[in-house]
Every structure is written in C-alpha cells, then in structure tokens.
Coordinates of C-alpha atoms in Angstrom, one line a residue:
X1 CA 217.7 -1.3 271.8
X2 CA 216.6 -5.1 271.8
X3 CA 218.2 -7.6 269.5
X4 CA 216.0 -10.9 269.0
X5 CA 217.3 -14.0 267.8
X6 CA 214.4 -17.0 267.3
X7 CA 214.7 -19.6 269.7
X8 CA 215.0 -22.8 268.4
X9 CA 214.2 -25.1 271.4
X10 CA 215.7 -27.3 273.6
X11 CA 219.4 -28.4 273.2
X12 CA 220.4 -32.0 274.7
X13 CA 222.3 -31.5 277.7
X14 CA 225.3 -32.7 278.7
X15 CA 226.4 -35.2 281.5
X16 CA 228.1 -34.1 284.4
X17 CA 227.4 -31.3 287.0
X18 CA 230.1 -29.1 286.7
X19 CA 229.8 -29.8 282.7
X20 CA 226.4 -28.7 282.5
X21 CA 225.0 -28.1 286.9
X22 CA 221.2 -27.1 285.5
X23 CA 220.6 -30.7 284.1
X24 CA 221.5 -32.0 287.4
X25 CA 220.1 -30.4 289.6
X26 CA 217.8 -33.3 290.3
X27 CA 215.9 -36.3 289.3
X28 CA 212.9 -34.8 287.9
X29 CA 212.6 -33.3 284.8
X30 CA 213.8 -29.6 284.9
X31 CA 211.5 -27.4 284.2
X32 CA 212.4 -24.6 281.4
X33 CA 212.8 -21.2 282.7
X34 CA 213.3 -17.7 281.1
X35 CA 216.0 -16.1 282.6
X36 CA 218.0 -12.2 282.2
X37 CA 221.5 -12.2 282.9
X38 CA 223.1 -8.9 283.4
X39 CA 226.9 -8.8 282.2
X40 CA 227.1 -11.5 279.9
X41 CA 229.3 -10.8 277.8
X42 CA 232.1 -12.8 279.0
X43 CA 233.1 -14.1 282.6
X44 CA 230.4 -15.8 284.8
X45 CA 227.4 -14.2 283.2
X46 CA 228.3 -15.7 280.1
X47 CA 229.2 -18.7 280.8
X48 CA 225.7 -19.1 282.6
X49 CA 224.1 -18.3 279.9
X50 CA 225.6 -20.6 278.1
X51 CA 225.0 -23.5 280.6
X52 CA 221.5 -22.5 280.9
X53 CA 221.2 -22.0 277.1
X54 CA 222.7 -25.3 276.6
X55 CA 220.3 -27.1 278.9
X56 CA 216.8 -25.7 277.2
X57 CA 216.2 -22.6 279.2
X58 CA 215.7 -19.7 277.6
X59 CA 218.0 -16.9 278.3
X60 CA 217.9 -13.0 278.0
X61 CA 221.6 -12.0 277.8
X62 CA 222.6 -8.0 278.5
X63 CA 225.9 -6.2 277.2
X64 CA 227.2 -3.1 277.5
X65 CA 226.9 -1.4 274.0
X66 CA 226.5 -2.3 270.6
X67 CA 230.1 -2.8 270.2
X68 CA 229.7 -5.6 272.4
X69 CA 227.6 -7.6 270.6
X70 CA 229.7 -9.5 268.6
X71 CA 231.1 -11.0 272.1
X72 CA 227.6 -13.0 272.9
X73 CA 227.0 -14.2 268.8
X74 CA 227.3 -17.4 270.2
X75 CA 224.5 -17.0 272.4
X76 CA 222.4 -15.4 269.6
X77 CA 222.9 -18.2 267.8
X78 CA 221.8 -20.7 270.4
X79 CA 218.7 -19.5 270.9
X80 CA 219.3 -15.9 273.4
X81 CA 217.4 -12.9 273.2
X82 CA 220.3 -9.8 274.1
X83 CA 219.5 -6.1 275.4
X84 CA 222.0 -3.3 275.6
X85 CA 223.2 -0.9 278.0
X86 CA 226.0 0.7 280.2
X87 CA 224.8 -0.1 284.0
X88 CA 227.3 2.8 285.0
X89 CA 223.9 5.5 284.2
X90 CA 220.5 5.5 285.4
X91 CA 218.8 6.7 282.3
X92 CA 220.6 3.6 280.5
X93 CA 219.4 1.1 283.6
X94 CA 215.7 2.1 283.2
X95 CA 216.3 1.7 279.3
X96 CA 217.4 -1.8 280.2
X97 CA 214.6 -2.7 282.1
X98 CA 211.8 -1.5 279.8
X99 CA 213.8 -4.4 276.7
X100 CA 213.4 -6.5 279.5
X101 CA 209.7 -6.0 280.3
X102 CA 209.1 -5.9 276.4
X103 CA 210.5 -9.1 276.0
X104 CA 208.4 -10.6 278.5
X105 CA 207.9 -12.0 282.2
X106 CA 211.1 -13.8 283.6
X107 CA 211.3 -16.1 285.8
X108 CA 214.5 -15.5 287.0
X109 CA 217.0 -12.2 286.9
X110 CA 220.9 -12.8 287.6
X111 CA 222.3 -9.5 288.9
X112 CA 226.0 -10.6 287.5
X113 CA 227.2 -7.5 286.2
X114 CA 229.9 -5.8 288.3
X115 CA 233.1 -3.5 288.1
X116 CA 236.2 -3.7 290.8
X117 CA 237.5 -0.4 290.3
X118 CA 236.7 3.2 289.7
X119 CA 234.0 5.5 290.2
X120 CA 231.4 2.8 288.4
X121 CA 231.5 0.2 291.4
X122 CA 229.0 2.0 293.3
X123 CA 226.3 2.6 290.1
X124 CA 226.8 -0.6 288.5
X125 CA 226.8 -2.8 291.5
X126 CA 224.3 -0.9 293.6
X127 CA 222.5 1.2 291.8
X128 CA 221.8 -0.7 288.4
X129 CA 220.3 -4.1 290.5
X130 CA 218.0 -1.6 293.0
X131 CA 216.5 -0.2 289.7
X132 CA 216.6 -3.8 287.4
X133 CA 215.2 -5.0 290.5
X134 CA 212.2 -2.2 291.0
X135 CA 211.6 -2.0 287.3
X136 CA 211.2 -4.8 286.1
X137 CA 208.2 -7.2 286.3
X138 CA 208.8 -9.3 289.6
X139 CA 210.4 -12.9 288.8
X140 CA 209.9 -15.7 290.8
X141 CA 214.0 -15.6 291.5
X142 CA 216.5 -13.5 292.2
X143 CA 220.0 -13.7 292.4
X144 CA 222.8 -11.1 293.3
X145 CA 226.3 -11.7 292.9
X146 CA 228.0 -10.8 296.2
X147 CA 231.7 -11.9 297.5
X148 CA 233.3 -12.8 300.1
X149 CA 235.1 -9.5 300.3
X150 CA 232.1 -7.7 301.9
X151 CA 232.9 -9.1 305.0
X152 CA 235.1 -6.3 305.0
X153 CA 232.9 -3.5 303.8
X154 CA 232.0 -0.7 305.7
X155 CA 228.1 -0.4 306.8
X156 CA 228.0 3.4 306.3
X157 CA 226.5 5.2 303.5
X158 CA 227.4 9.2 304.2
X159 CA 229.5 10.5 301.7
X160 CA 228.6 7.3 298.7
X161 CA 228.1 9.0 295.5
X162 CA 225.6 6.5 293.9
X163 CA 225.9 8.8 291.1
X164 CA 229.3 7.6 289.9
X165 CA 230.7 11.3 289.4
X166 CA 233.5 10.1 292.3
X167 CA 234.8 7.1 293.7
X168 CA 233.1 7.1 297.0
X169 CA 233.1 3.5 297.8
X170 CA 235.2 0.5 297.1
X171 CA 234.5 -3.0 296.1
X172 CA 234.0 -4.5 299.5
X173 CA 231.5 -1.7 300.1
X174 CA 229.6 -2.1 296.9
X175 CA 229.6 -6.1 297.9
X176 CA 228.2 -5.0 301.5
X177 CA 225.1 -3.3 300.0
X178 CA 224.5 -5.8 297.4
X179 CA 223.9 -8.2 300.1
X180 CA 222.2 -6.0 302.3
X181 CA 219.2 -5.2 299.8
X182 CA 219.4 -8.8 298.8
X183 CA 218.4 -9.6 302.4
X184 CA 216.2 -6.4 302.7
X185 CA 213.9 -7.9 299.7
X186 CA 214.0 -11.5 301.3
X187 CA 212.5 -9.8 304.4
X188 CA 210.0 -7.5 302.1
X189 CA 209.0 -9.6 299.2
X190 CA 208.5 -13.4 301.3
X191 CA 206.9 -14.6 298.0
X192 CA 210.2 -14.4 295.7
X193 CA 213.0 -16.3 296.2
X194 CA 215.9 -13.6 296.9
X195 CA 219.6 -14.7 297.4
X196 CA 223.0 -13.7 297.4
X197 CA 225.9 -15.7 295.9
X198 CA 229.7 -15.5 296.3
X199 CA 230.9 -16.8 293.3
X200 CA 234.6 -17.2 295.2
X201 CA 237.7 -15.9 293.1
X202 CA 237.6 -17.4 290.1
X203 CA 240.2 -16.8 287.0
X204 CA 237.7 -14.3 284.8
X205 CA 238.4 -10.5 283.4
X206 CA 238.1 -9.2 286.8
X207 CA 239.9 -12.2 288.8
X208 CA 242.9 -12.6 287.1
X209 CA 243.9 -15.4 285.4
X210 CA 245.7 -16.7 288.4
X211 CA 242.8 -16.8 290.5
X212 CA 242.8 -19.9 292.4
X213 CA 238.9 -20.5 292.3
X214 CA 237.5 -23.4 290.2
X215 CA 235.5 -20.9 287.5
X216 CA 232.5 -23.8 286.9
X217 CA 231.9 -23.5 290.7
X218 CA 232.0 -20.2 289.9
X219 CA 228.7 -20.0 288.2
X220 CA 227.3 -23.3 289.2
X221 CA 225.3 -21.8 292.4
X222 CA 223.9 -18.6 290.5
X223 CA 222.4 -21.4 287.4
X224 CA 221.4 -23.4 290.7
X225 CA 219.4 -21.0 292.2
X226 CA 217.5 -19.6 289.6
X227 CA 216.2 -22.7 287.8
X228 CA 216.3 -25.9 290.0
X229 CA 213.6 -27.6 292.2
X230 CA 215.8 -28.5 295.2
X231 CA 214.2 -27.8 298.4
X232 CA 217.7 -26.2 299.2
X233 CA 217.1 -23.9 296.0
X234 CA 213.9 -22.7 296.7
X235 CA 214.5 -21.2 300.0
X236 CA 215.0 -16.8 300.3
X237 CA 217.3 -14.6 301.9
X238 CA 220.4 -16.9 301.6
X239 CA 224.3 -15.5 301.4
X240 CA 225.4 -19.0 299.1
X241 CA 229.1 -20.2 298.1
X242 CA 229.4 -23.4 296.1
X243 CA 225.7 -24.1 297.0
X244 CA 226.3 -24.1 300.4
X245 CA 224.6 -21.2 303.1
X246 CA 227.3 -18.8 304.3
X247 CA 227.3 -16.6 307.5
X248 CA 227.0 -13.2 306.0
X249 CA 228.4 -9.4 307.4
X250 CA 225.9 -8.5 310.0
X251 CA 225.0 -5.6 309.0
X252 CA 223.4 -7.3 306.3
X253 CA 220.8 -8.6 308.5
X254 CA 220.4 -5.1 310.2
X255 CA 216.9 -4.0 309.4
X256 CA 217.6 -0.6 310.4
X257 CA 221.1 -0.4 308.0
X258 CA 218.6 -2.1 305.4
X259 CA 215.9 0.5 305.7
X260 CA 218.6 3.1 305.4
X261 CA 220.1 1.8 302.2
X262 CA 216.9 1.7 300.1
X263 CA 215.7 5.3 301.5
X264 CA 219.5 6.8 300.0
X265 CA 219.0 4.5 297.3
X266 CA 215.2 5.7 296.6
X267 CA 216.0 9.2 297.0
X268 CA 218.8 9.1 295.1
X269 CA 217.1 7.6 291.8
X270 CA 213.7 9.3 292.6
X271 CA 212.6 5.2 292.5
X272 CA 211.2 3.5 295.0
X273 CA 210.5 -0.4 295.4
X274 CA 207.1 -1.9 294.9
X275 CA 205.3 -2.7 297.6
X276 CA 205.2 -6.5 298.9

C-alpha cells in the first residue's frame, strides 16, 4: 500500500541549527534530496521528516499500518509521500521495499525504526534494515540508528531467532548488529556513504519522558548525514553522536563477526546483499 500526497515544493526554512540543522549545514546552497525514513510516525523519525520536510527535501515517510496514518497527516500535508508496514515480518519488509522502489530512486534511506522490548527487537532492528537495505535501489546514503548501549551487546549470534517467534536477543544486542552490518557495508559498498548514529537518550515513546538527552540533537546527526555537503558528512563507515565520530564495540570492526552476521542473516531471509 502506498499513499501519495503531491508535493508542493520547497518550504522557507528556518533559522537556527537545532531549529531547523539541514538548512545549516553549510554555506552553500543545500541541495534537495529524496529521502525514506523508516518509523516515522512519531519520535525521531518524525521529527526528521519534518525538519527535512520543512527545509525543501522531499521525504518518503513509513508507518506501521493503516491505522497509523492519521499520526504522519501532517507530513502528508507538507509535501511526504508515506508507505505502510509492520517491520516485525519479512513478507511485510519486502512489501515495504517494492512502495519504496515504486516511488522512485532515494538518495538517502534512515533506518530509524526500532523496538526495546519483546521478541520484535531482533526482526525489526536487524532484520527489517538488512532486507530495506538489499532490496531497495542503492541510495547514495545510508544511515542506521545505533546506541550507545551496544557497547554492551554480546557478539554472538547462536541461538538469535531473527524470526521474532522468541525473544532471543536484547536491545543492546540488536544495537551490536546494527552497527556491525553498518560497518560491514562501509567495507563492501566504498561507493555509498554508510554510517551509524547514536541518537543518545532522548525523551521520545521509547526513552521516556525523563530522558535526559536534548531530543533536537537527537535527530540532528541522522538529517546531517543524509543530506549535507560537509566533508565531515560525506565520509563512510562512521559510529556518530551529536555529529561527532565515536569509538564503536570492536566487534563491530571484526570482519570475520561481520561475515558471520550477513551469512545468518542471508540464510535466514533466503536474501542476500548485492554485490559491490
């Protein structure tokens, strides 16, 4: 299912980098990018694609289900194209990708949506970017929303369900493998820009309101990376907080813990990456 809304064009942007980060990002003139944020109904994914949305880009938002849609109307009616689907089954995560492709070539995909809890952490924030990401028409950029808490996952993969029929993993894991095929495309794909972002812990749905984390920084980095000019911006296999490089787990960088997590994650889907 694809809703389309007409987009009307660029919207004047307003002053100030935390207001509005994509019209700052430097002195040139930005350059208008089509972008597909997963998770955008409320949280950081929406409020990027608001930003974005706000600052001329166009913007391809993603809920869960239909029921959902009334959440991102005000995206609609600036300008955003919206595709549905639940990121907790494969079947729905190919489904996604194929509105994406329909809609068009990106040039920049924002793997925001995530769960904390349950037997959906590993599918939706594992398995639902690894098939987004090998379905659908390379982009010049992409971003994946890691956390600091993977520096406390666990680098082993026997016994993950990627299935989501069990709890296998918990968040810090899920965050662990995120980052490790974020840095395992870096390595394969040299000619797009892949990166990681913590967003810190920031007062959304899944945060808490009491998170102490400023929530514009929050999304600043992802809107950042996926649109701006900056030499900083357009470098690749980057672990980012507040647009600064972070020191990520290292078995991240292991090539051989890479390897192993695409081959479960290949034979798990029965879909493999495109070659370089």
């Amino acid at each position: 299912m694809v809703v389309r809304s007409l987009y009307g064009g660029g919207v004047p942007s307003s002053t100030g980098l935390l207001a509005c980060p994509a019209a700052a990002l430097n002195s040139n003139e930005v350059v208008m990018s089509r972008i597909f944020i997963t998770g955008s109904a409320d949280g950081l994914g929406y409020a990027a694609a608001e930003n974005l949305l706000a600052d001329g880009h166009e913007v391809v938002a993603h809920v869960r289900s239909p029921q959902r849609l009334e959440a991102v109307k005000p995206l609609i009616d600036q300008g955003a194209q919206v595709v549905v689907g639940d990121l907790a089954h494969l079947n729905a995560m190919q489904d996604v990708a194929a509105q994406v492709n329909k809609l068009g070539q990106m040039d920049a995909v924002i793997h925001n949506a995530g769960v904390y809890s349950g037997p959906s952490v590993v599918p939706v924030n594992v398995v639902a970017p690894y098939v987004l990401t090998s379905l659908i028409a390379k982009p010049a950029r992409l971003i994946y929303l890691s956390s600091g808490m993977h520096l406390n996952g666990q680098p082993r993969l026997e016994g993950v369900d990627w299935s989501g029929a069990r709890e296998s993993a918990t968040y810090s894991d899920s965050k662990l493998f995120i980052t490790t095929l974020t840095m395992a495309l870096a390595r394969r794909w040299p000619d797009i820009l892949c990166n990681a972002v913590d967003p810190g812990w920031v007062p959304t749905k899944m945060g808490g309101a009491n998170a102490p984390g400023d929530l514009q920084l929050g999304h600043l980095t992802q809107e950042w990376l996926a649109v701006s000019d900056d030499s900083e911006a357009r470098t690749s296999g980057g672990y980012w907080h507040h647009q600064k490089r972070r020191t990520p787990h290292a078995a991240a960088r292991d090539e051989a813990f890479q390897h192993a997590l695409l081959e479960s994650l290949a034979r798990t889907t029965g879909i493999t990456l495109p070659p370089r």
